[in-house]
PDB file of C-alpha atoms in Angstrom:
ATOM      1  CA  UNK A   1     -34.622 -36.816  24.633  1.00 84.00           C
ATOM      2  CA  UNK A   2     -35.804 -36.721  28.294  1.00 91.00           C
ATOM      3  CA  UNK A   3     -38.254 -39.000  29.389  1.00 93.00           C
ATOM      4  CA  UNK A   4     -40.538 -38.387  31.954  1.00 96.00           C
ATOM      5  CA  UNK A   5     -41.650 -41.268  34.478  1.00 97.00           C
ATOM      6  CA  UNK A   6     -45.292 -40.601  35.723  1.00 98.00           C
ATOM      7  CA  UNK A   7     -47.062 -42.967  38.369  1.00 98.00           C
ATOM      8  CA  UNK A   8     -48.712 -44.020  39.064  1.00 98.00           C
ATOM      9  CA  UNK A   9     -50.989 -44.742  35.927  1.00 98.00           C
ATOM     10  CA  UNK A  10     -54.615 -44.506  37.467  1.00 97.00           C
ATOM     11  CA  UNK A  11     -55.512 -43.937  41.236  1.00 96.00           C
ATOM     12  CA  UNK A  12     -58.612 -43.855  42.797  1.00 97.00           C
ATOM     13  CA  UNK A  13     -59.469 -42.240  46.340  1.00 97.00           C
ATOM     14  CA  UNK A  14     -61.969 -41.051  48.554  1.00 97.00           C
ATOM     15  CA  UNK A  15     -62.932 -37.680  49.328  1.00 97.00           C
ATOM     16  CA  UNK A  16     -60.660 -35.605  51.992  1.00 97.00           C
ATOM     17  CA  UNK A  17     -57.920 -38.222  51.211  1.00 97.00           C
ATOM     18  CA  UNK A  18     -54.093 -36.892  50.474  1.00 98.00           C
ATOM     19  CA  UNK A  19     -53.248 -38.480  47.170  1.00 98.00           C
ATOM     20  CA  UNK A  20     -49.875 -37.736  45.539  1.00 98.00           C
ATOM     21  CA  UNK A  21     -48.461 -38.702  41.990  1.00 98.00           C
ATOM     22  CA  UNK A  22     -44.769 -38.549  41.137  1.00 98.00           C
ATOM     23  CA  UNK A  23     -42.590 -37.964  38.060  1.00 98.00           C
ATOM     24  CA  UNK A  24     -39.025 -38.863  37.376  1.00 98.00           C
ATOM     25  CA  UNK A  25     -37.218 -37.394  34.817  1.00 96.00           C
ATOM     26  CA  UNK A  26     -34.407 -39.541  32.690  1.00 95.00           C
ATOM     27  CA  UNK A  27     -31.698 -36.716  33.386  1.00 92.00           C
ATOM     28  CA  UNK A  28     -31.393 -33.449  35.369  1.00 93.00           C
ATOM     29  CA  UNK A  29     -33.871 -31.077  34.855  1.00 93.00           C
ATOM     30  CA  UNK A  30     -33.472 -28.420  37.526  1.00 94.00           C
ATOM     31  CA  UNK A  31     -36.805 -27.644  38.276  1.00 95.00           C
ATOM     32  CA  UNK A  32     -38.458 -27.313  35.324  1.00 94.00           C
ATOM     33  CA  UNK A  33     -41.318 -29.354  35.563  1.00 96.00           C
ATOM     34  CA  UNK A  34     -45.123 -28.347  35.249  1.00 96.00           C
ATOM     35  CA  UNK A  35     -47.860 -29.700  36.738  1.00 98.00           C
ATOM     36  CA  UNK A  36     -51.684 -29.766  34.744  1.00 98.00           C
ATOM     37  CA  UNK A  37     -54.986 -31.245  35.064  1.00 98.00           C
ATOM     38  CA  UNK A  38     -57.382 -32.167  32.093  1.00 98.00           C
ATOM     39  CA  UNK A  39     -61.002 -33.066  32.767  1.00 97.00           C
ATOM     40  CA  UNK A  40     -62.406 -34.725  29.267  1.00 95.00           C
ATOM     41  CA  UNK A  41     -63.168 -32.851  26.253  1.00 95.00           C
ATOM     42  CA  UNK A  42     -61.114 -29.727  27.885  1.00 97.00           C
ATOM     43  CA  UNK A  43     -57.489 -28.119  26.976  1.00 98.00           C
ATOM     44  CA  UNK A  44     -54.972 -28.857  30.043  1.00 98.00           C
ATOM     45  CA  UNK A  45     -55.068 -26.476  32.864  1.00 97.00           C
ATOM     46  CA  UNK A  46     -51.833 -25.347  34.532  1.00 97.00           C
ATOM     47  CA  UNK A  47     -51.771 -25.861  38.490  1.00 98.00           C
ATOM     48  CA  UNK A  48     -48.038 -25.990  39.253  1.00 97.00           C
ATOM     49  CA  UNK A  49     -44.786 -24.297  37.385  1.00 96.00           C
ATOM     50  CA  UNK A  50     -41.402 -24.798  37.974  1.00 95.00           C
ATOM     51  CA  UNK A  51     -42.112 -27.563  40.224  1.00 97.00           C
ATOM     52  CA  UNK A  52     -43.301 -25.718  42.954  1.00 98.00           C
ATOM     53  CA  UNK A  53     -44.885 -22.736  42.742  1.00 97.00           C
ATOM     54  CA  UNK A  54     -48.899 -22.293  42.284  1.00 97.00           C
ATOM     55  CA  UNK A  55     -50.157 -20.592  39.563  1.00 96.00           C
ATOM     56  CA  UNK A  56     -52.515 -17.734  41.104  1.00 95.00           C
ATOM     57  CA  UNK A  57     -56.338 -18.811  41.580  1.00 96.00           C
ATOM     58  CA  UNK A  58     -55.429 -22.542  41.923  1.00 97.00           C
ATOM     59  CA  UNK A  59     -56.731 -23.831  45.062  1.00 97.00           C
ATOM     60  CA  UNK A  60     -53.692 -24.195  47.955  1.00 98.00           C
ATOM     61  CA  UNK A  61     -54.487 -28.222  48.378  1.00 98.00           C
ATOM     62  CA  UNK A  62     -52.634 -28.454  45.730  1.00 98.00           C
ATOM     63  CA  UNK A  63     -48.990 -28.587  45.556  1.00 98.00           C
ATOM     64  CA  UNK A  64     -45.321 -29.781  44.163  1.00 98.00           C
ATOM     65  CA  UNK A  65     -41.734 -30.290  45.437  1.00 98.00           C
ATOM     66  CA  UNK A  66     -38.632 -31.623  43.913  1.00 98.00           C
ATOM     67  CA  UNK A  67     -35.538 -30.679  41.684  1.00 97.00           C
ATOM     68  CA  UNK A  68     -33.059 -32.729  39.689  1.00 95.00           C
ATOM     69  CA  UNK A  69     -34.773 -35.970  38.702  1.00 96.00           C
ATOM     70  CA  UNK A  70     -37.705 -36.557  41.161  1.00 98.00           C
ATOM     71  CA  UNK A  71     -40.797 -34.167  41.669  1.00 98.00           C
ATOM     72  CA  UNK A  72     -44.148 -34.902  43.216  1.00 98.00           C
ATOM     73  CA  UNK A  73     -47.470 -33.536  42.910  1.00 98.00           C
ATOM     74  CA  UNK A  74     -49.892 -33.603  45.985  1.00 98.00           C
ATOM     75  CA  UNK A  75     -53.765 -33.175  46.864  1.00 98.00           C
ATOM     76  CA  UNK A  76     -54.296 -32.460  50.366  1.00 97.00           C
ATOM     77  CA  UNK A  77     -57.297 -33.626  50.445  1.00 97.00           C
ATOM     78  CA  UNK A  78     -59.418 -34.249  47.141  1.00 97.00           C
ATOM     79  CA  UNK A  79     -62.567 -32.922  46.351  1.00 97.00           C
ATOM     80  CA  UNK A  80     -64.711 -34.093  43.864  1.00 96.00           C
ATOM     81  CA  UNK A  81     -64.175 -30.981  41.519  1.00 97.00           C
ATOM     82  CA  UNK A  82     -60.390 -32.421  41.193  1.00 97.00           C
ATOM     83  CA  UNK A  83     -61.608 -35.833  39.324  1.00 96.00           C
ATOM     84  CA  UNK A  84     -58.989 -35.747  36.099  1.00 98.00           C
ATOM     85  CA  UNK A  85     -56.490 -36.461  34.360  1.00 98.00           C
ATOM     86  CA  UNK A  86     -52.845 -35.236  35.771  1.00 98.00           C
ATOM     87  CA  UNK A  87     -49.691 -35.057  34.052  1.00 98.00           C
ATOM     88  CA  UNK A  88     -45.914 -33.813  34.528  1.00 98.00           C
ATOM     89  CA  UNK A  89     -44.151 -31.615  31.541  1.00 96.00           C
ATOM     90  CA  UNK A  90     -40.747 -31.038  31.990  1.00 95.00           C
ATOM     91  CA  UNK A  91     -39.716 -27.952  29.724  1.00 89.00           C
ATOM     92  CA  UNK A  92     -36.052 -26.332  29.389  1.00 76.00           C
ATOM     93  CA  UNK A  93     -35.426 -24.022  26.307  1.00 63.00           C
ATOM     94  CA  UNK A  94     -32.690 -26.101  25.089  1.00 68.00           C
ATOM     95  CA  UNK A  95     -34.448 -29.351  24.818  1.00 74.00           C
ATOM     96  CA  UNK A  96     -37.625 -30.644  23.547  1.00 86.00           C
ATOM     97  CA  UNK A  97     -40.707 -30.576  25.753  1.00 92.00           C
ATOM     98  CA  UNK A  98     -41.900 -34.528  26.984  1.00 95.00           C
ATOM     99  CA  UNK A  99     -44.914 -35.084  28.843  1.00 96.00           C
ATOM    100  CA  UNK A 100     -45.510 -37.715  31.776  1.00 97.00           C
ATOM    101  CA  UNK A 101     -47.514 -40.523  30.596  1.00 98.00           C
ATOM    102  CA  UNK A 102     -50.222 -39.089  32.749  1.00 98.00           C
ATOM    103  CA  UNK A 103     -52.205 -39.925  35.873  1.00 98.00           C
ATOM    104  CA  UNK A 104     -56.557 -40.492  35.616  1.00 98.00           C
ATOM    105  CA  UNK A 105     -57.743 -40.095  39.139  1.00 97.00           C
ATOM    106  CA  UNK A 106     -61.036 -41.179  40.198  1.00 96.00           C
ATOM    107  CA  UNK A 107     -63.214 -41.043  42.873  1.00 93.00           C
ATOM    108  CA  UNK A 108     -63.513 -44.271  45.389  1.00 92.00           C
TER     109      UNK A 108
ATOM    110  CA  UNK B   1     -57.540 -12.235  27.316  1.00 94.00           C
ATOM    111  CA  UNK B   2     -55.307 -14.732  25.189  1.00 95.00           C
ATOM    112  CA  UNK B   3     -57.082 -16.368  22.297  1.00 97.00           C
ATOM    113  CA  UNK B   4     -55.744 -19.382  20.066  1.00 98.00           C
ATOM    114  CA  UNK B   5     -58.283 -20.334  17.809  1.00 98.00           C
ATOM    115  CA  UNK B   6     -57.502 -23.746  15.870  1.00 98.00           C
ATOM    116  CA  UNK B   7     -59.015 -24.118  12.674  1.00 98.00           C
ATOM    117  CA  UNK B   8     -58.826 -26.598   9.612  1.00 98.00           C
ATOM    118  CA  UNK B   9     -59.487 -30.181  11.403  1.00 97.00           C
ATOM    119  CA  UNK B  10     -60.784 -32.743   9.421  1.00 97.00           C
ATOM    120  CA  UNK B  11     -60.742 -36.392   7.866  1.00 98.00           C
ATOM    121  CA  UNK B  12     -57.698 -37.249   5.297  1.00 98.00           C
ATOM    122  CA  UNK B  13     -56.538 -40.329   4.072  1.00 98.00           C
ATOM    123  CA  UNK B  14     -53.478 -41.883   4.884  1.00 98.00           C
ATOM    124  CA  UNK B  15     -50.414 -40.632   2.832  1.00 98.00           C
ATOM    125  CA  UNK B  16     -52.204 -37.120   2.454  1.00 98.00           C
ATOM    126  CA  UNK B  17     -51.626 -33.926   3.980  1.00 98.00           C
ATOM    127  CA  UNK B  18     -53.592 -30.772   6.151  1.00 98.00           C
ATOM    128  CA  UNK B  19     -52.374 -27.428   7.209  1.00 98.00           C
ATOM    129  CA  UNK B  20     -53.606 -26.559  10.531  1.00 98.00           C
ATOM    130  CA  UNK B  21     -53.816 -23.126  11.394  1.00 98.00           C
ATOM    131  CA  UNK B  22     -54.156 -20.771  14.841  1.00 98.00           C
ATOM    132  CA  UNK B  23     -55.387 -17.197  15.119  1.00 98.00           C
ATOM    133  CA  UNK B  24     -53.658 -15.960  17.788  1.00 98.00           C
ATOM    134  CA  UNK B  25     -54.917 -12.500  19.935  1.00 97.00           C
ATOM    135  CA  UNK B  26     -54.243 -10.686  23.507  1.00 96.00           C
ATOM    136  CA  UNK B  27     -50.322 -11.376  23.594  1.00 95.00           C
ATOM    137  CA  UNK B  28     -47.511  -9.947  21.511  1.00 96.00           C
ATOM    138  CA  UNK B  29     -47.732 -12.537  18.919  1.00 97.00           C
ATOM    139  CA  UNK B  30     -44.203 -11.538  17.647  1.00 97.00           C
ATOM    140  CA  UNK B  31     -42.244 -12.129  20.469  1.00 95.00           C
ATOM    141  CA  UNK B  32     -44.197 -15.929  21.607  1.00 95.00           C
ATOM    142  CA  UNK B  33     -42.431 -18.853  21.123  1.00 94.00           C
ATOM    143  CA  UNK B  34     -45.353 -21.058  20.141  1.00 96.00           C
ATOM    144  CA  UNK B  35     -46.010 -24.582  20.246  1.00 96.00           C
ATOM    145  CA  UNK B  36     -48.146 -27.541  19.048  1.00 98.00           C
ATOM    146  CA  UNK B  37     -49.283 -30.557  21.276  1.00 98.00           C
ATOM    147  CA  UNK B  38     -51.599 -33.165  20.486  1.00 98.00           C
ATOM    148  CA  UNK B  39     -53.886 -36.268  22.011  1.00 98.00           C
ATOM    149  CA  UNK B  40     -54.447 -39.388  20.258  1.00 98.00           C
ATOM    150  CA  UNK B  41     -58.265 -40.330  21.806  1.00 97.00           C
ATOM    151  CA  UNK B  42     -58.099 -41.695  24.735  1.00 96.00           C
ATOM    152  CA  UNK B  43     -54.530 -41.230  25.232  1.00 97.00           C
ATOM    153  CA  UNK B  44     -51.637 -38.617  26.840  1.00 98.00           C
ATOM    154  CA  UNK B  45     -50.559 -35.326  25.835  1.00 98.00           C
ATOM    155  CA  UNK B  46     -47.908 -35.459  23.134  1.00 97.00           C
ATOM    156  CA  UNK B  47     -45.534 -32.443  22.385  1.00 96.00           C
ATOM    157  CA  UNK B  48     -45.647 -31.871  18.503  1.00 97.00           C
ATOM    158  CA  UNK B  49     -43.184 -29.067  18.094  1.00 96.00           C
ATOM    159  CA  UNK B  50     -42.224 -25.737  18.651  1.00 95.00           C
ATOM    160  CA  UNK B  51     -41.485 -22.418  16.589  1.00 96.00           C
ATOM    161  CA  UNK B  52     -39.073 -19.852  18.293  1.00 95.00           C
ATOM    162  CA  UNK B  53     -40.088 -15.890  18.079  1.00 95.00           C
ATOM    163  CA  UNK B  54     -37.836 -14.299  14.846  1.00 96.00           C
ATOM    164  CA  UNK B  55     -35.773 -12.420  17.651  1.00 95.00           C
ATOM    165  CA  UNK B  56     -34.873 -15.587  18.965  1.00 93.00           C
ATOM    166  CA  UNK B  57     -33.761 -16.636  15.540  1.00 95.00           C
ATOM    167  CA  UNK B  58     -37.048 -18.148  14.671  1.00 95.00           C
ATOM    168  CA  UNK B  59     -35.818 -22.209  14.542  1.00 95.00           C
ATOM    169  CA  UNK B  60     -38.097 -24.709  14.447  1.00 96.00           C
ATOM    170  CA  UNK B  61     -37.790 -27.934  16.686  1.00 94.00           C
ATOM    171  CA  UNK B  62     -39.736 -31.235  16.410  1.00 95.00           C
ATOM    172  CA  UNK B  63     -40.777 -34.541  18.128  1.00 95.00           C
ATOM    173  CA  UNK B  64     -38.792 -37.481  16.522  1.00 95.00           C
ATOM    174  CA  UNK B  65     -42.724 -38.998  15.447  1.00 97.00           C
ATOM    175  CA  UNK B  66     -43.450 -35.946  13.469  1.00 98.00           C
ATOM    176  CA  UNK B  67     -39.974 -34.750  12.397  1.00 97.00           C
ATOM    177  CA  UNK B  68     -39.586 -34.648   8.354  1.00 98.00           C
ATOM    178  CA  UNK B  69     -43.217 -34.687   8.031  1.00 98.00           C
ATOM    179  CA  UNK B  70     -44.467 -31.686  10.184  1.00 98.00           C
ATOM    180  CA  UNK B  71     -43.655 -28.190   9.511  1.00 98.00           C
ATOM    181  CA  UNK B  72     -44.588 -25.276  11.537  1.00 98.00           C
ATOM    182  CA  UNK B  73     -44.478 -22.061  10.239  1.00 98.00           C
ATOM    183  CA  UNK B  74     -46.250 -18.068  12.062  1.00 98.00           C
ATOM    184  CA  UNK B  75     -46.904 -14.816  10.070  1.00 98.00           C
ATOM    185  CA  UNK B  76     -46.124 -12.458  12.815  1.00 98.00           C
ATOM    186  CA  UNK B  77     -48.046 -10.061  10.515  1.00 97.00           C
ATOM    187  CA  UNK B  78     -51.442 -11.924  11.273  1.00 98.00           C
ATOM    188  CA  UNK B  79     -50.409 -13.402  14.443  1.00 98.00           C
ATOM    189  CA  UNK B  80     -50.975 -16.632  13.043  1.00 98.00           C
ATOM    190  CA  UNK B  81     -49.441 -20.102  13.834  1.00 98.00           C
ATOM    191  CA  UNK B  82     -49.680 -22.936  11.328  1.00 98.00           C
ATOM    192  CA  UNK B  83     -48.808 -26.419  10.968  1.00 98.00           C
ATOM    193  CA  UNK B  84     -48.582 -28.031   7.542  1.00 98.00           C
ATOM    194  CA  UNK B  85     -48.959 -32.143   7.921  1.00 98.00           C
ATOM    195  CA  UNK B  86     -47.663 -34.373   5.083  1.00 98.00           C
ATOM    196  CA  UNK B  87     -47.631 -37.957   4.996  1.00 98.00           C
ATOM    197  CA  UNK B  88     -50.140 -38.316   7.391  1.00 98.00           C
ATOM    198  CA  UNK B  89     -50.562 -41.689   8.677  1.00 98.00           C
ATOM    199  CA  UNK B  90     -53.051 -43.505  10.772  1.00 98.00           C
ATOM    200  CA  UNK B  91     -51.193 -42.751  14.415  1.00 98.00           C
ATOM    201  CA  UNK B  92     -50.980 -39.396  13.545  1.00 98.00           C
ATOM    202  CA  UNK B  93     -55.168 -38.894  14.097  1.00 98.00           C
ATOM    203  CA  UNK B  94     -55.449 -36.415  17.550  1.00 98.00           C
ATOM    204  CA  UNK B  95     -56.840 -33.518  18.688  1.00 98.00           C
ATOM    205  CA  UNK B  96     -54.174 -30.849  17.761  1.00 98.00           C
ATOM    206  CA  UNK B  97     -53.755 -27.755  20.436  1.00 98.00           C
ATOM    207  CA  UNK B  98     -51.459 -24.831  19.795  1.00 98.00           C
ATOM    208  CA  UNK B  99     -50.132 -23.481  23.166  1.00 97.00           C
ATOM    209  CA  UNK B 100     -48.082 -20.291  24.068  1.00 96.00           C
ATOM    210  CA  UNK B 101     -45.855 -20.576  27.306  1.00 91.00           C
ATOM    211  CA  UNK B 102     -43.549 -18.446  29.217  1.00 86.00           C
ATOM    212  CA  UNK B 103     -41.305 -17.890  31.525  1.00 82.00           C
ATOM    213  CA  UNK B 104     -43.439 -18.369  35.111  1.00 81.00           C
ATOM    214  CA  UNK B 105     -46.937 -19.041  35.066  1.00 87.00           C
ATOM    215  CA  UNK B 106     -47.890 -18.067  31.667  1.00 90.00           C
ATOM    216  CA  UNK B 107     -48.930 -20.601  30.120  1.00 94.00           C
ATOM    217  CA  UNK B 108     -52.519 -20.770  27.473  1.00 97.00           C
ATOM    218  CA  UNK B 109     -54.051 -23.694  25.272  1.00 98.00           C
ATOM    219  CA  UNK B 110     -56.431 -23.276  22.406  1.00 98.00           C
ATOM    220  CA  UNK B 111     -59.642 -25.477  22.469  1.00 97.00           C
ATOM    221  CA  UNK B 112     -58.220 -28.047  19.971  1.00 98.00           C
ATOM    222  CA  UNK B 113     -59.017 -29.037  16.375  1.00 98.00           C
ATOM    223  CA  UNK B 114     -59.317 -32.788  15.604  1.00 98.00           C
ATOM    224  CA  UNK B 115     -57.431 -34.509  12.750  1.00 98.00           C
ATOM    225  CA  UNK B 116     -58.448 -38.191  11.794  1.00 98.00           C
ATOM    226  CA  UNK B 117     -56.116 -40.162   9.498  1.00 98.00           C
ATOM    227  CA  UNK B 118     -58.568 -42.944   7.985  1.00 97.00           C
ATOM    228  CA  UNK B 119     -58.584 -44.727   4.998  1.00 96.00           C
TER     229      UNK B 119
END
C-alpha cells in the first residue's frame, strides 16, 4: 500500500499569513493527489484534484503543485473562514485509496 | 444535486455485526464506483473500501483493517450502497461516510452515520 506523509501535524498562523502543508507519497503517484478541508462535525470538502487544479467555486488563495512523490498545498494568505482540518488523498484506480494523516490549522 | 444518505448507525457490542446502508440520488448510480471512508473521533480520515460499477466488473477492494470482515455490496436497481460489518471490534467505532468520486473534480460525501463498538 502507499503511504502518504502529511506535515506538518498541527500549525497555527495569523491572519493574511502564507501557510503551506506538504505530503509525500511512499512511491510514484503521478499526480494523483487530492487536496480537502474538514471543519468539525462536517463531511470533507474537496479544494484541489489532481494535485493542482481548483475545483470551481474554491477561493484562488488556495492552491497545489507537485508530481511523483512530493506535493504541497498552499494558503496565500488565511482567513479565518479557512480554520480546519486539511488532508492529502492520493487515489489511482489500480491501488487502494490512503489518506494523509491530516493537518488541524488554527488561528494564532 | 447528488444525495448519499447514510442510514443504520448505532451501538453494537464487540464481536457483533451492522449493515450500513446509502440511498444514493442525482448521478447514474449504475455506472459510480462507490466508496466507504470513515473517522474514528477525534482522528483522520480512513479509506474503508471501494465497490467498482458492474461494467467495470463490479470487484470489491478493501483496507487491510477491515478486509475479511467488511463487505460492500450496491443494488443498482435502488441505487443503493451497503456495507455489512461483522466482527466488529472496539477500533472499528467511526463515523462511516459513503463517497462517489470521479475522474476530475467530481467528487461528493454523504453526511455520515456513526457506529460505536462498546461493550
Amino acid at each position: 500500500d502507499i503511504q502518504m506523509t502529511q506535515s506538518p501535524s498541527s500549525l497555527s498562523a495569523s491572519v493574511g499569513d502564507r501557510v503551506t502543508i506538504t505530503c509525500q507519497a511512499s512511491q510514484d503517484i503521478s499526480i494523483f493527489l487530492n487536496w480537502f478541508q474538514q471543519k468539525p462535525g462536517k463531511a470533507p470538502k474537496l479544494l484541489i484534484y489532481d494535485a493542482s487544479n481548483l475545483k470551481t467555486g474554491v477561493p484562488s488563495r488556495f492552491s497545489g503543485s507537485g508530481s511523483g512523490t512530493d506535493f504541497t498545498f498552499s494558503i496565500s494568505s488565511l482567513q479565518p473562514e479557512d480554520i480546519a482540518t486539511y488532508y492529502c488523498q492520493q487515489y489511482d484506480n489500480l491501488l487502494l485509496i490512503t489518506f494523509g494523516q491530516g493537518t488541524r490549522l488554527e488561528i494564532k | 444535486e447528488v444525495q448519499l444518505v447514510e442510514s443504520g448507525g448505532g451501538l453494537v457490542k464487540p464481536g457483533g455485526s451492522l449493515r450500513l446502508s446509502c440511498a444514493a440520488s442525482g448521478f447514474t448510480f449504475s455506472n459510480a464506483w462507490m466508496s466507504w471512508v470513515r473517522q474514528a473521533p477525534g482522528k483522520g480520515l480512513e479509506w474503508v473500501g471501494r465497490i467498482k460499477s458492474k461494467t467495470d466488473g463490479g470487484a470489491t477492494d478493501y483496507a487491510a483493517p477491515v478486509k475479511g470482515r467488511f463487505t460492500i455490496s450496491r443494488d443498482d436497481s435502488k441505487t443503493t450502497l451497503s456495507l455489512q460489518m461483522n466482527s466488529l471490534k472496539t477500533e472499528d467505532t467511526a463515523v462511516y461516510y459513503c463517497r462517489v468520486a470521479a475522474a476530475g473534480s467530481i467528487d461528493y460525501w454523504g453526511q455520515g452515520t456513526l457506529v460505536t463498538v462498546s461493550s
